Amino acid sequence: MSAPLPTLLFDLDGTLSDNYEGISRSIRFALERVGAPMPEAATLRACVGPPLRESLARLIPDPAPALVEEALEAYRERFRDVGWRENVVYEDVPAALAALAASGARMFVCTTKPEVFATRIVAHFGFDAFFAGVYGPDLAGALDDKRTLLAHLLAREGLDAARAIMIGDRHLDVRAAKANRTRAVGVLWGYGSAVELEGAERLLARPAELATLLD
């Protein structure tokens, strides 16, 4: 009898789609609203992946909690209207997801993007046909830490951590996998480097390689 297929847990930004334009433009909008200086592009790229509340606190010179929350609300004001659509799917991702789904693998999205936005984006791209669920933090920040989020997903779905693979482009994904004793696969087309993804059992160079996760 063949072994059961692993459960695949996918990051969203930098793994399935590239939402840099929407994220960076919404961050600039938020910083302008609170009178903070505009960061360089490299700094904005580093904001793709980590929880946004943490990123804004680093970008605001005097990050009083109330000011960070004001910036966060401004970000969401723009993002909920237009930013979430400033987003492109990486080439070959749809075909890879379709192949994995056809193989019978159970798949979930596990992202630090608020669940309300992540669910909208997954449906927008038609990925909801492939995923059994989308998990992310709420707007108040519960489950912002990806280690906690992944633990919540595993418990809620009754998954065997040893039979699950976390797939993502940032060190947060590898760290969450290690904390929860799942396997970790890193992807190199997003926003993390091979150095950042040290500790992953495998690195994928191209989105088409996602289809080999069950090999």
PDB file of C-alpha atoms in Angstrom:
ATOM      1  CA  MET A   1       0.000   0.000   0.000  1.00  0.00           C
ATOM      2  CA  SER A   2       1.404   3.402  -0.970  1.00  0.00           C
ATOM      3  CA  ALA A   3       2.152   6.006   1.694  1.00  0.00           C
ATOM      4  CA  PRO A   4      -0.383   8.835   2.084  1.00  0.00           C
ATOM      5  CA  LEU A   5       0.402  12.005   0.195  1.00  0.00           C
ATOM      6  CA  PRO A   6       1.827  14.907   2.201  1.00  0.00           C
ATOM      7  CA  THR A   7      -0.355  17.943   2.871  1.00  0.00           C
ATOM      8  CA  LEU A   8       1.002  21.023   1.093  1.00  0.00           C
ATOM      9  CA  LEU A   9       0.884  24.383   2.885  1.00  0.00           C
ATOM     10  CA  PHE A  10       1.587  27.330   0.608  1.00  0.00           C
ATOM     11  CA  ASP A  11       2.643  30.856   1.399  1.00  0.00           C
ATOM     12  CA  LEU A  12       0.907  33.408  -0.851  1.00  0.00           C
ATOM     13  CA  ASP A  13       2.940  36.575  -1.536  1.00  0.00           C
ATOM     14  CA  GLY A  14       6.222  35.737  -3.238  1.00  0.00           C
ATOM     15  CA  THR A  15       5.235  32.105  -3.675  1.00  0.00           C
ATOM     16  CA  LEU A  16       1.989  31.916  -5.650  1.00  0.00           C
ATOM     17  CA  SER A  17       1.635  35.539  -6.723  1.00  0.00           C
ATOM     18  CA  ASP A  18       3.598  38.783  -6.739  1.00  0.00           C
ATOM     19  CA  ASN A  19       1.677  41.532  -4.938  1.00  0.00           C
ATOM     20  CA  TYR A  20       4.668  43.894  -4.657  1.00  0.00           C
ATOM     21  CA  GLU A  21       3.005  46.736  -6.557  1.00  0.00           C
ATOM     22  CA  GLY A  22      -0.095  46.670  -4.391  1.00  0.00           C
ATOM     23  CA  ILE A  23       1.851  46.313  -1.170  1.00  0.00           C
ATOM     24  CA  SER A  24       4.493  48.940  -1.921  1.00  0.00           C
ATOM     25  CA  ARG A  25       2.045  51.528  -3.225  1.00  0.00           C
ATOM     26  CA  SER A  26      -0.230  51.001  -0.249  1.00  0.00           C
ATOM     27  CA  ILE A  27       2.709  51.359   2.156  1.00  0.00           C
ATOM     28  CA  ARG A  28       3.723  54.639   0.507  1.00  0.00           C
ATOM     29  CA  PHE A  29       0.123  55.826   0.778  1.00  0.00           C
ATOM     30  CA  ALA A  30       0.092  54.947   4.473  1.00  0.00           C
ATOM     31  CA  LEU A  31       3.424  56.605   5.228  1.00  0.00           C
ATOM     32  CA  GLU A  32       2.382  59.779   3.437  1.00  0.00           C
ATOM     33  CA  ARG A  33      -0.808  59.820   5.520  1.00  0.00           C
ATOM     34  CA  VAL A  34       1.184  59.866   8.786  1.00  0.00           C
ATOM     35  CA  GLY A  35       3.982  62.124   7.515  1.00  0.00           C
ATOM     36  CA  ALA A  36       6.720  59.482   7.508  1.00  0.00           C
ATOM     37  CA  PRO A  37       9.594  59.509   4.979  1.00  0.00           C
ATOM     38  CA  MET A  38       9.383  57.425   1.829  1.00  0.00           C
ATOM     39  CA  PRO A  39      11.585  54.305   1.882  1.00  0.00           C
ATOM     40  CA  GLU A  40      13.743  53.033  -0.972  1.00  0.00           C
ATOM     41  CA  ALA A  41      12.582  50.169  -3.184  1.00  0.00           C
ATOM     42  CA  ALA A  42      14.885  47.643  -1.483  1.00  0.00           C
ATOM     43  CA  THR A  43      13.340  48.487   1.886  1.00  0.00           C
ATOM     44  CA  LEU A  44       9.846  48.055   0.461  1.00  0.00           C
ATOM     45  CA  ARG A  45      10.752  44.687  -1.044  1.00  0.00           C
ATOM     46  CA  ALA A  46      11.761  43.504   2.412  1.00  0.00           C
ATOM     47  CA  CYS A  47       8.200  44.272   3.564  1.00  0.00           C
ATOM     48  CA  VAL A  48       6.737  41.512   1.379  1.00  0.00           C
ATOM     49  CA  GLY A  49       6.237  38.568   3.710  1.00  0.00           C
ATOM     50  CA  PRO A  50       6.574  39.809   7.300  1.00  0.00           C
ATOM     51  CA  PRO A  51       3.470  40.991   9.178  1.00  0.00           C
ATOM     52  CA  LEU A  52       2.628  44.499   7.985  1.00  0.00           C
ATOM     53  CA  ARG A  53       2.206  45.959  11.468  1.00  0.00           C
ATOM     54  CA  GLU A  54       5.844  45.052  12.191  1.00  0.00           C
ATOM     55  CA  SER A  55       7.045  46.514   8.886  1.00  0.00           C
ATOM     56  CA  LEU A  56       5.245  49.821   9.433  1.00  0.00           C
ATOM     57  CA  ALA A  57       6.719  50.101  12.923  1.00  0.00           C
ATOM     58  CA  ARG A  58      10.187  49.839  11.374  1.00  0.00           C
ATOM     59  CA  LEU A  59       9.411  52.418   8.677  1.00  0.00           C
ATOM     60  CA  ILE A  60       7.967  55.128  10.950  1.00  0.00           C
ATOM     61  CA  PRO A  61      10.723  57.136  12.705  1.00  0.00           C
ATOM     62  CA  ASP A  62       8.802  57.496  15.986  1.00  0.00           C
ATOM     63  CA  PRO A  63       6.526  54.444  15.909  1.00  0.00           C
ATOM     64  CA  ALA A  64       4.071  55.200  18.686  1.00  0.00           C
ATOM     65  CA  PRO A  65       1.438  52.430  18.704  1.00  0.00           C
ATOM     66  CA  ALA A  66      -1.383  54.830  17.786  1.00  0.00           C
ATOM     67  CA  LEU A  67       0.604  56.149  14.811  1.00  0.00           C
ATOM     68  CA  VAL A  68       1.368  52.635  13.590  1.00  0.00           C
ATOM     69  CA  GLU A  69      -2.328  51.757  13.777  1.00  0.00           C
ATOM     70  CA  GLU A  70      -3.222  54.946  11.879  1.00  0.00           C
ATOM     71  CA  ALA A  71      -0.754  53.994   9.150  1.00  0.00           C
ATOM     72  CA  LEU A  72      -2.088  50.443   9.094  1.00  0.00           C
ATOM     73  CA  GLU A  73      -5.650  51.664   8.619  1.00  0.00           C
ATOM     74  CA  ALA A  74      -4.519  53.961   5.785  1.00  0.00           C
ATOM     75  CA  TYR A  75      -2.732  51.037   4.151  1.00  0.00           C
ATOM     76  CA  ARG A  76      -5.859  48.902   4.350  1.00  0.00           C
ATOM     77  CA  GLU A  77      -7.997  51.731   3.012  1.00  0.00           C
ATOM     78  CA  ARG A  78      -6.030  51.698  -0.236  1.00  0.00           C
ATOM     79  CA  PHE A  79      -5.325  47.966  -0.291  1.00  0.00           C
ATOM     80  CA  ARG A  80      -8.950  46.894   0.084  1.00  0.00           C
ATOM     81  CA  ASP A  81      -9.960  49.171  -2.815  1.00  0.00           C
ATOM     82  CA  VAL A  82      -7.175  48.641  -5.337  1.00  0.00           C
ATOM     83  CA  GLY A  83      -3.966  47.237  -3.836  1.00  0.00           C
ATOM     84  CA  TRP A  84      -5.075  43.628  -3.698  1.00  0.00           C
ATOM     85  CA  ARG A  85      -5.662  43.710  -7.464  1.00  0.00           C
ATOM     86  CA  GLU A  86      -2.154  45.047  -8.200  1.00  0.00           C
ATOM     87  CA  ASN A  87      -1.042  41.471  -8.191  1.00  0.00           C
ATOM     88  CA  VAL A  88       0.188  38.959 -10.761  1.00  0.00           C
ATOM     89  CA  VAL A  89       0.387  35.173 -10.646  1.00  0.00           C
ATOM     90  CA  TYR A  90       3.825  33.715 -11.232  1.00  0.00           C
ATOM     91  CA  GLU A  91       4.095  31.897 -14.543  1.00  0.00           C
ATOM     92  CA  ASP A  92       3.468  28.134 -14.319  1.00  0.00           C
ATOM     93  CA  VAL A  93       1.900  28.343 -10.843  1.00  0.00           C
ATOM     94  CA  PRO A  94      -1.677  27.585 -12.031  1.00  0.00           C
ATOM     95  CA  ALA A  95      -0.537  24.536 -14.003  1.00  0.00           C
ATOM     96  CA  ALA A  96       1.544  23.286 -11.069  1.00  0.00           C
ATOM     97  CA  LEU A  97      -1.358  23.659  -8.626  1.00  0.00           C
ATOM     98  CA  ALA A  98      -3.694  21.892 -11.038  1.00  0.00           C
ATOM     99  CA  ALA A  99      -1.245  18.991 -11.374  1.00  0.00           C
ATOM    100  CA  LEU A 100      -0.834  18.683  -7.608  1.00  0.00           C
ATOM    101  CA  ALA A 101      -4.583  18.791  -7.061  1.00  0.00           C
ATOM    102  CA  ALA A 102      -5.108  16.164  -9.746  1.00  0.00           C
ATOM    103  CA  SER A 103      -2.628  13.929  -7.899  1.00  0.00           C
ATOM    104  CA  GLY A 104      -4.923  14.029  -4.879  1.00  0.00           C
ATOM    105  CA  ALA A 105      -2.791  16.203  -2.614  1.00  0.00           C
ATOM    106  CA  ARG A 106      -4.627  18.218   0.020  1.00  0.00           C
ATOM    107  CA  MET A 107      -3.488  21.848  -0.050  1.00  0.00           C
ATOM    108  CA  PHE A 108      -3.920  24.961   2.095  1.00  0.00           C
ATOM    109  CA  VAL A 109      -2.742  28.561   1.959  1.00  0.00           C
ATOM    110  CA  CYS A 110      -0.867  29.727   5.072  1.00  0.00           C
ATOM    111  CA  THR A 111      -0.005  33.428   4.822  1.00  0.00           C
ATOM    112  CA  THR A 112       0.687  36.430   7.037  1.00  0.00           C
ATOM    113  CA  LYS A 113      -1.567  38.493   4.758  1.00  0.00           C
ATOM    114  CA  PRO A 114      -4.867  39.055   6.594  1.00  0.00           C
ATOM    115  CA  GLU A 115      -7.176  36.176   5.859  1.00  0.00           C
ATOM    116  CA  VAL A 116      -9.915  38.433   4.498  1.00  0.00           C
ATOM    117  CA  PHE A 117      -7.583  39.715   1.755  1.00  0.00           C
ATOM    118  CA  ALA A 118      -5.887  36.375   1.134  1.00  0.00           C
ATOM    119  CA  THR A 119      -9.222  34.644   0.603  1.00  0.00           C
ATOM    120  CA  ARG A 120     -10.258  37.338  -1.875  1.00  0.00           C
ATOM    121  CA  ILE A 121      -7.004  37.020  -3.835  1.00  0.00           C
ATOM    122  CA  VAL A 122      -7.109  33.220  -3.930  1.00  0.00           C
ATOM    123  CA  ALA A 123     -10.650  33.353  -5.331  1.00  0.00           C
ATOM    124  CA  HIS A 124      -9.746  36.150  -7.776  1.00  0.00           C
ATOM    125  CA  PHE A 125      -7.092  33.956  -9.378  1.00  0.00           C
ATOM    126  CA  GLY A 126      -9.298  30.859  -9.356  1.00  0.00           C
ATOM    127  CA  PHE A 127      -7.020  29.087  -6.886  1.00  0.00           C
ATOM    128  CA  ASP A 128      -9.931  28.313  -4.573  1.00  0.00           C
ATOM    129  CA  ALA A 129     -10.593  25.294  -6.791  1.00  0.00           C
ATOM    130  CA  PHE A 130      -7.302  23.804  -5.576  1.00  0.00           C
ATOM    131  CA  PHE A 131      -7.171  24.711  -1.886  1.00  0.00           C
ATOM    132  CA  ALA A 132      -9.102  23.157   0.982  1.00  0.00           C
ATOM    133  CA  GLY A 133      -8.745  26.346   3.022  1.00  0.00           C
ATOM    134  CA  VAL A 134      -7.006  29.708   3.412  1.00  0.00           C
ATOM    135  CA  TYR A 135      -5.426  30.642   6.744  1.00  0.00           C
ATOM    136  CA  GLY A 136      -4.126  34.051   7.756  1.00  0.00           C
ATOM    137  CA  PRO A 137      -4.288  36.465  10.688  1.00  0.00           C
ATOM    138  CA  ASP A 138      -7.318  38.592  11.431  1.00  0.00           C
ATOM    139  CA  LEU A 139      -7.252  42.383  11.095  1.00  0.00           C
ATOM    140  CA  ALA A 140      -6.593  42.796  14.827  1.00  0.00           C
ATOM    141  CA  GLY A 141      -3.304  40.917  14.456  1.00  0.00           C
ATOM    142  CA  ALA A 142      -4.214  37.574  15.998  1.00  0.00           C
ATOM    143  CA  LEU A 143      -1.977  34.887  14.468  1.00  0.00           C
ATOM    144  CA  ASP A 144       0.408  37.476  12.957  1.00  0.00           C
ATOM    145  CA  ASP A 145       3.309  35.217  13.969  1.00  0.00           C
ATOM    146  CA  LYS A 146       3.535  32.551  11.295  1.00  0.00           C
ATOM    147  CA  ARG A 147       4.666  29.941  13.815  1.00  0.00           C
ATOM    148  CA  THR A 148       1.416  30.410  15.704  1.00  0.00           C
ATOM    149  CA  LEU A 149      -0.601  30.581  12.498  1.00  0.00           C
ATOM    150  CA  LEU A 150       0.825  27.294  11.241  1.00  0.00           C
ATOM    151  CA  ALA A 151       0.191  25.628  14.607  1.00  0.00           C
ATOM    152  CA  HIS A 152      -3.420  26.855  14.422  1.00  0.00           C
ATOM    153  CA  LEU A 153      -3.851  25.476  10.898  1.00  0.00           C
ATOM    154  CA  LEU A 154      -2.435  22.075  11.831  1.00  0.00           C
ATOM    155  CA  ALA A 155      -4.667  21.814  14.897  1.00  0.00           C
ATOM    156  CA  ARG A 156      -7.824  23.095  13.197  1.00  0.00           C
ATOM    157  CA  GLU A 157      -7.474  20.695  10.279  1.00  0.00           C
ATOM    158  CA  GLY A 158      -6.220  17.766  12.364  1.00  0.00           C
ATOM    159  CA  LEU A 159      -3.097  17.409  10.226  1.00  0.00           C
ATOM    160  CA  ASP A 160      -0.066  15.258  10.973  1.00  0.00           C
ATOM    161  CA  ALA A 161       2.834  17.746  11.073  1.00  0.00           C
ATOM    162  CA  ALA A 162       5.276  15.058   9.968  1.00  0.00           C
ATOM    163  CA  ARG A 163       3.229  14.607   6.770  1.00  0.00           C
ATOM    164  CA  ALA A 164       2.966  18.338   5.981  1.00  0.00           C
ATOM    165  CA  ILE A 165       5.239  20.565   3.898  1.00  0.00           C
ATOM    166  CA  MET A 166       5.406  24.353   4.321  1.00  0.00           C
ATOM    167  CA  ILE A 167       6.336  26.021   1.021  1.00  0.00           C
ATOM    168  CA  GLY A 168       7.417  29.669   0.965  1.00  0.00           C
ATOM    169  CA  ASP A 169       9.963  32.291  -0.029  1.00  0.00           C
ATOM    170  CA  ARG A 170      10.971  33.855   3.321  1.00  0.00           C
ATOM    171  CA  HIS A 171      12.786  32.767   6.478  1.00  0.00           C
ATOM    172  CA  LEU A 172       9.449  33.140   8.302  1.00  0.00           C
ATOM    173  CA  ASP A 173       8.193  30.093   6.416  1.00  0.00           C
ATOM    174  CA  VAL A 174      11.221  27.966   7.303  1.00  0.00           C
ATOM    175  CA  ARG A 175      11.097  29.134  10.921  1.00  0.00           C
ATOM    176  CA  ALA A 176       7.398  28.297  11.197  1.00  0.00           C
ATOM    177  CA  ALA A 177       7.998  24.850   9.711  1.00  0.00           C
ATOM    178  CA  LYS A 178      10.829  24.116  12.137  1.00  0.00           C
ATOM    179  CA  ALA A 179       8.776  25.311  15.129  1.00  0.00           C
ATOM    180  CA  ASN A 180       5.909  23.004  14.175  1.00  0.00           C
ATOM    181  CA  ARG A 181       8.003  20.033  12.998  1.00  0.00           C
ATOM    182  CA  THR A 182       6.736  20.149   9.439  1.00  0.00           C
ATOM    183  CA  ARG A 183       9.011  19.850   6.429  1.00  0.00           C
ATOM    184  CA  ALA A 184      10.125  23.072   4.729  1.00  0.00           C
ATOM    185  CA  VAL A 185      10.604  23.791   1.028  1.00  0.00           C
ATOM    186  CA  GLY A 186      11.921  27.176  -0.086  1.00  0.00           C
ATOM    187  CA  VAL A 187      11.194  28.933  -3.374  1.00  0.00           C
ATOM    188  CA  LEU A 188      13.720  31.266  -5.010  1.00  0.00           C
ATOM    189  CA  TRP A 189      11.508  33.331  -7.336  1.00  0.00           C
ATOM    190  CA  GLY A 190      10.022  35.397  -4.513  1.00  0.00           C
ATOM    191  CA  TYR A 191      11.632  37.765  -2.010  1.00  0.00           C
ATOM    192  CA  GLY A 192      14.022  35.537  -0.072  1.00  0.00           C
ATOM    193  CA  SER A 193      17.481  34.292  -1.053  1.00  0.00           C
ATOM    194  CA  ALA A 194      19.030  30.868  -0.707  1.00  0.00           C
ATOM    195  CA  VAL A 195      20.916  32.198   2.321  1.00  0.00           C
ATOM    196  CA  GLU A 196      17.688  33.413   3.936  1.00  0.00           C
ATOM    197  CA  LEU A 197      16.056  30.045   3.277  1.00  0.00           C
ATOM    198  CA  GLU A 198      18.842  28.055   4.924  1.00  0.00           C
ATOM    199  CA  GLY A 199      17.304  25.139   6.787  1.00  0.00           C
ATOM    200  CA  ALA A 200      14.790  24.230   4.083  1.00  0.00           C
ATOM    201  CA  GLU A 201      15.176  20.631   2.984  1.00  0.00           C
ATOM    202  CA  ARG A 202      14.869  21.645  -0.651  1.00  0.00           C
ATOM    203  CA  LEU A 203      14.976  24.810  -2.761  1.00  0.00           C
ATOM    204  CA  LEU A 204      12.943  25.257  -5.934  1.00  0.00           C
ATOM    205  CA  ALA A 205      14.328  27.548  -8.631  1.00  0.00           C
ATOM    206  CA  ARG A 206      11.274  27.915 -10.862  1.00  0.00           C
ATOM    207  CA  PRO A 207       7.492  27.851 -10.249  1.00  0.00           C
ATOM    208  CA  ALA A 208       7.121  24.878 -12.621  1.00  0.00           C
ATOM    209  CA  GLU A 209       9.082  22.832 -10.061  1.00  0.00           C
ATOM    210  CA  LEU A 210       6.148  23.066  -7.639  1.00  0.00           C
ATOM    211  CA  ALA A 211       4.577  20.229  -9.604  1.00  0.00           C
ATOM    212  CA  THR A 212       7.418  17.955  -8.411  1.00  0.00           C
ATOM    213  CA  LEU A 213       6.629  18.343  -4.698  1.00  0.00           C
ATOM    214  CA  LEU A 214       5.061  14.890  -4.572  1.00  0.00           C
ATOM    215  CA  ASP A 215       7.947  13.171  -6.367  1.00  0.00           C
TER     216      ASP A 215
END
